[in-house]
PDB file of C-alpha atoms in Angstrom:
ATOM      1  CA  MET T   1     -66.815 -89.245 -86.629  1.00 44.00           C
ATOM      2  CA  SER T   2     -64.464 -87.367 -88.903  1.00 51.00           C
ATOM      3  CA  ARG T   3     -61.175 -88.956 -89.717  1.00 59.00           C
ATOM      4  CA  VAL T   4     -58.232 -87.187 -88.162  1.00 82.00           C
ATOM      5  CA  THR T   5     -55.607 -89.844 -88.900  1.00 95.00           C
ATOM      6  CA  THR T   6     -54.299 -90.569 -92.379  1.00 97.00           C
ATOM      7  CA  VAL T   7     -51.966 -93.444 -93.171  1.00 97.00           C
ATOM      8  CA  TRP T   8     -49.981 -93.606 -96.399  1.00 97.00           C
ATOM      9  CA  TYR T   9     -48.798 -97.082 -97.393  1.00 95.00           C
ATOM     10  CA  ASP T  10     -47.065 -98.939-100.221  1.00 93.00           C
ATOM     11  CA  GLY T  11     -49.782-100.914-101.965  1.00 92.00           C
ATOM     12  CA  ALA T  12     -47.124-102.713-104.030  1.00 89.00           C
ATOM     13  CA  CYS T  13     -45.557-104.237-100.906  1.00 87.00           C
ATOM     14  CA  PRO T  14     -47.108-107.597 -99.904  1.00 86.00           C
ATOM     15  CA  LEU T  15     -46.005-107.137 -96.284  1.00 87.00           C
ATOM     16  CA  CYS T  16     -47.522-103.635 -96.140  1.00 90.00           C
ATOM     17  CA  ILE T  17     -50.765-104.824 -97.723  1.00 91.00           C
ATOM     18  CA  ARG T  18     -51.160-107.516 -95.057  1.00 90.00           C
ATOM     19  CA  GLU T  19     -50.449-105.104 -92.243  1.00 93.00           C
ATOM     20  CA  ILE T  20     -52.889-102.506 -93.577  1.00 96.00           C
ATOM     21  CA  ALA T  21     -55.539-105.216 -94.076  1.00 96.00           C
ATOM     22  CA  LEU T  22     -55.230-106.070 -90.377  1.00 96.00           C
ATOM     23  CA  MET T  23     -55.386-102.400 -89.359  1.00 97.00           C
ATOM     24  CA  ARG T  24     -58.505-101.906 -91.522  1.00 97.00           C
ATOM     25  CA  LYS T  25     -60.194-104.819 -89.729  1.00 97.00           C
ATOM     26  CA  LEU T  26     -59.294-103.361 -86.345  1.00 97.00           C
ATOM     27  CA  ASP T  27     -60.411 -99.857 -87.399  1.00 96.00           C
ATOM     28  CA  ARG T  28     -64.094-100.587 -86.798  1.00 94.00           C
ATOM     29  CA  ARG T  29     -64.897 -96.878 -86.361  1.00 93.00           C
ATOM     30  CA  ASP T  30     -63.425 -96.111 -89.788  1.00 93.00           C
ATOM     31  CA  ALA T  31     -61.267 -93.469 -88.125  1.00 95.00           C
ATOM     32  CA  ILE T  32     -58.259 -93.843 -90.427  1.00 96.00           C
ATOM     33  CA  ASN T  33     -57.987 -92.687 -94.010  1.00 95.00           C
ATOM     34  CA  PHE T  34     -55.694 -95.281 -95.646  1.00 96.00           C
ATOM     35  CA  ILE T  35     -54.034 -94.053 -98.848  1.00 96.00           C
ATOM     36  CA  ASP T  36     -52.135 -96.358-101.207  1.00 96.00           C
ATOM     37  CA  ILE T  37     -49.251 -94.335-102.649  1.00 96.00           C
ATOM     38  CA  ALA T  38     -47.774 -97.077-104.847  1.00 93.00           C
ATOM     39  CA  THR T  39     -49.178 -95.529-108.016  1.00 89.00           C
ATOM     40  CA  PRO T  40     -47.840 -92.208-109.316  1.00 89.00           C
ATOM     41  CA  ALA T  41     -51.415 -90.954-109.823  1.00 90.00           C
ATOM     42  CA  THR T  42     -51.872 -90.718-106.047  1.00 91.00           C
ATOM     43  CA  SER T  43     -50.824 -87.399-104.628  1.00 91.00           C
ATOM     44  CA  CYS T  44     -48.353 -87.373-101.723  1.00 93.00           C
ATOM     45  CA  PRO T  45     -47.777 -84.568 -99.227  1.00 95.00           C
ATOM     46  CA  LEU T  46     -44.029 -85.335 -99.211  1.00 95.00           C
ATOM     47  CA  ASP T  47     -41.573 -86.862-101.664  1.00 93.00           C
ATOM     48  CA  ARG T  48     -43.115 -90.156-102.865  1.00 93.00           C
ATOM     49  CA  GLN T  49     -39.931 -92.194-102.500  1.00 93.00           C
ATOM     50  CA  LEU T  50     -39.405 -90.909 -98.966  1.00 94.00           C
ATOM     51  CA  MET T  51     -42.970 -91.945 -98.117  1.00 95.00           C
ATOM     52  CA  LEU T  52     -42.463 -95.377 -99.671  1.00 93.00           C
ATOM     53  CA  ASP T  53     -39.193 -95.884 -97.805  1.00 91.00           C
ATOM     54  CA  ARG T  54     -40.612 -95.064 -94.346  1.00 94.00           C
ATOM     55  CA  PHE T  55     -44.073 -95.396 -92.844  1.00 95.00           C
ATOM     56  CA  HIS T  56     -45.974 -92.078 -92.666  1.00 97.00           C
ATOM     57  CA  ALA T  57     -49.190 -90.980 -91.007  1.00 98.00           C
ATOM     58  CA  SER T  58     -50.789 -87.724 -90.037  1.00 97.00           C
ATOM     59  CA  GLU T  59     -52.421 -87.132 -86.699  1.00 95.00           C
ATOM     60  CA  ASP T  60     -54.357 -83.939 -86.096  1.00 91.00           C
ATOM     61  CA  GLY T  61     -52.775 -82.425 -89.212  1.00 90.00           C
ATOM     62  CA  GLN T  62     -49.153 -83.215 -88.290  1.00 95.00           C
ATOM     63  CA  ILE T  63     -47.242 -85.586 -90.601  1.00 97.00           C
ATOM     64  CA  LEU T  64     -45.295 -88.203 -88.661  1.00 97.00           C
ATOM     65  CA  SER T  65     -42.760 -90.770 -89.815  1.00 97.00           C
ATOM     66  CA  GLY T  66     -41.474 -94.112 -88.595  1.00 97.00           C
ATOM     67  CA  ALA T  67     -42.366 -95.217 -85.079  1.00 97.00           C
ATOM     68  CA  ALA T  68     -44.258 -91.986 -84.407  1.00 98.00           C
ATOM     69  CA  ALA T  69     -46.491 -92.728 -87.418  1.00 98.00           C
ATOM     70  CA  PHE T  70     -47.206 -96.245 -86.168  1.00 97.00           C
ATOM     71  CA  ALA T  71     -48.049 -94.873 -82.717  1.00 98.00           C
ATOM     72  CA  ALA T  72     -50.480 -92.379 -84.283  1.00 97.00           C
ATOM     73  CA  MET T  73     -52.176 -95.170 -86.238  1.00 97.00           C
ATOM     74  CA  TRP T  74     -52.432 -97.298 -83.096  1.00 97.00           C
ATOM     75  CA  ARG T  75     -53.986 -94.418 -81.132  1.00 97.00           C
ATOM     76  CA  ALA T  76     -56.766 -94.144 -83.743  1.00 96.00           C
ATOM     77  CA  ILE T  77     -57.812 -97.781 -83.185  1.00 96.00           C
ATOM     78  CA  PRO T  78     -59.375 -98.421 -79.751  1.00 95.00           C
ATOM     79  CA  VAL T  79     -57.920-101.916 -79.289  1.00 95.00           C
ATOM     80  CA  MET T  80     -54.438-100.597 -80.184  1.00 96.00           C
ATOM     81  CA  ARG T  81     -54.725 -97.249 -78.370  1.00 97.00           C
ATOM     82  CA  PRO T  82     -52.880 -98.385 -75.194  1.00 97.00           C
ATOM     83  CA  LEU T  83     -49.811 -99.254 -77.281  1.00 96.00           C
ATOM     84  CA  GLY T  84     -50.001 -95.863 -79.009  1.00 96.00           C
ATOM     85  CA  GLN T  85     -50.296 -94.136 -75.640  1.00 97.00           C
ATOM     86  CA  VAL T  86     -47.231 -95.971 -74.309  1.00 97.00           C
ATOM     87  CA  ALA T  87     -45.260 -94.346 -77.145  1.00 96.00           C
ATOM     88  CA  ARG T  88     -46.010 -90.967 -75.529  1.00 96.00           C
ATOM     89  CA  ILE T  89     -44.143 -91.886 -72.344  1.00 97.00           C
ATOM     90  CA  PRO T  90     -40.833 -89.993 -72.336  1.00 97.00           C
ATOM     91  CA  GLY T  91     -38.034 -92.193 -73.667  1.00 97.00           C
ATOM     92  CA  VAL T  92     -40.274 -94.823 -75.275  1.00 97.00           C
ATOM     93  CA  LEU T  93     -40.574 -93.346 -78.772  1.00 97.00           C
ATOM     94  CA  PRO T  94     -36.781 -93.190 -79.317  1.00 97.00           C
ATOM     95  CA  ILE T  95     -36.585 -96.891 -78.436  1.00 97.00           C
ATOM     96  CA  LEU T  96     -39.428 -97.717 -80.832  1.00 97.00           C
ATOM     97  CA  GLU T  97     -37.729 -95.631 -83.545  1.00 97.00           C
ATOM     98  CA  ALA T  98     -34.439 -97.496 -83.033  1.00 97.00           C
ATOM     99  CA  LEU T  99     -36.317-100.798 -83.397  1.00 96.00           C
ATOM    100  CA  TYR T 100     -38.082 -99.480 -86.508  1.00 94.00           C
ATOM    101  CA  LYS T 101     -34.735 -98.525 -88.085  1.00 95.00           C
ATOM    102  CA  GLN T 102     -33.467-102.053 -87.460  1.00 94.00           C
ATOM    103  CA  PHE T 103     -36.638-103.441 -89.036  1.00 91.00           C
ATOM    104  CA  LEU T 104     -36.064-101.274 -92.135  1.00 89.00           C
ATOM    105  CA  LYS T 105     -32.715-103.018 -92.644  1.00 90.00           C
ATOM    106  CA  VAL T 106     -34.356-106.460 -92.836  1.00 87.00           C
ATOM    107  CA  ARG T 107     -37.634-105.383 -94.442  1.00 82.00           C
ATOM    108  CA  PRO T 108     -36.533-106.172 -98.026  1.00 77.00           C
ATOM    109  CA  HIS T 109     -35.689-109.735 -96.987  1.00 76.00           C
ATOM    110  CA  ILE T 110     -39.007-110.143 -95.187  1.00 79.00           C
ATOM    111  CA  GLN T 111     -40.941-108.714 -98.138  1.00 72.00           C
ATOM    112  CA  LYS T 112     -39.484-111.386-100.419  1.00 72.00           C
ATOM    113  CA  ARG T 113     -41.122-114.071 -98.261  1.00 74.00           C
ATOM    114  CA  PHE T 114     -44.620-112.687 -98.732  1.00 67.00           C
ATOM    115  CA  LYS T 115     -46.558-113.377-101.890  1.00 64.00           C
ATOM    116  CA  PRO T 116     -48.935-110.708-103.173  1.00 58.00           C
ATOM    117  CA  ILE T 117     -52.529-111.009-102.019  1.00 56.00           C
ATOM    118  CA  ASP T 118     -54.866-111.693-104.946  1.00 52.00           C
TER     119      ASP T 118
END
């Protein structure tokens, strides 16, 4: 199967690393191309800082951000697909995006609680 979903993540963020590790385990079909953009040597399709500040993914060639990016990642993983499909119900994605924006406000405090994975 060719990968149609790409996920860009901050490999310098202990919280992000843990989340991506879980998604990799769940991605048994190897359907997602995970790209660590923490190092400047890695090319980014958008501004690097923008991509580090918000979660980004591409689905079928379209770059998505925030809750829409999470929903795309979930749809690529069979066990998570129902949650990703729920995000397609009219009115659900704006609610998920509002929750994501609230999470972004507390994310720095949460990140401080996680130690880097060795």
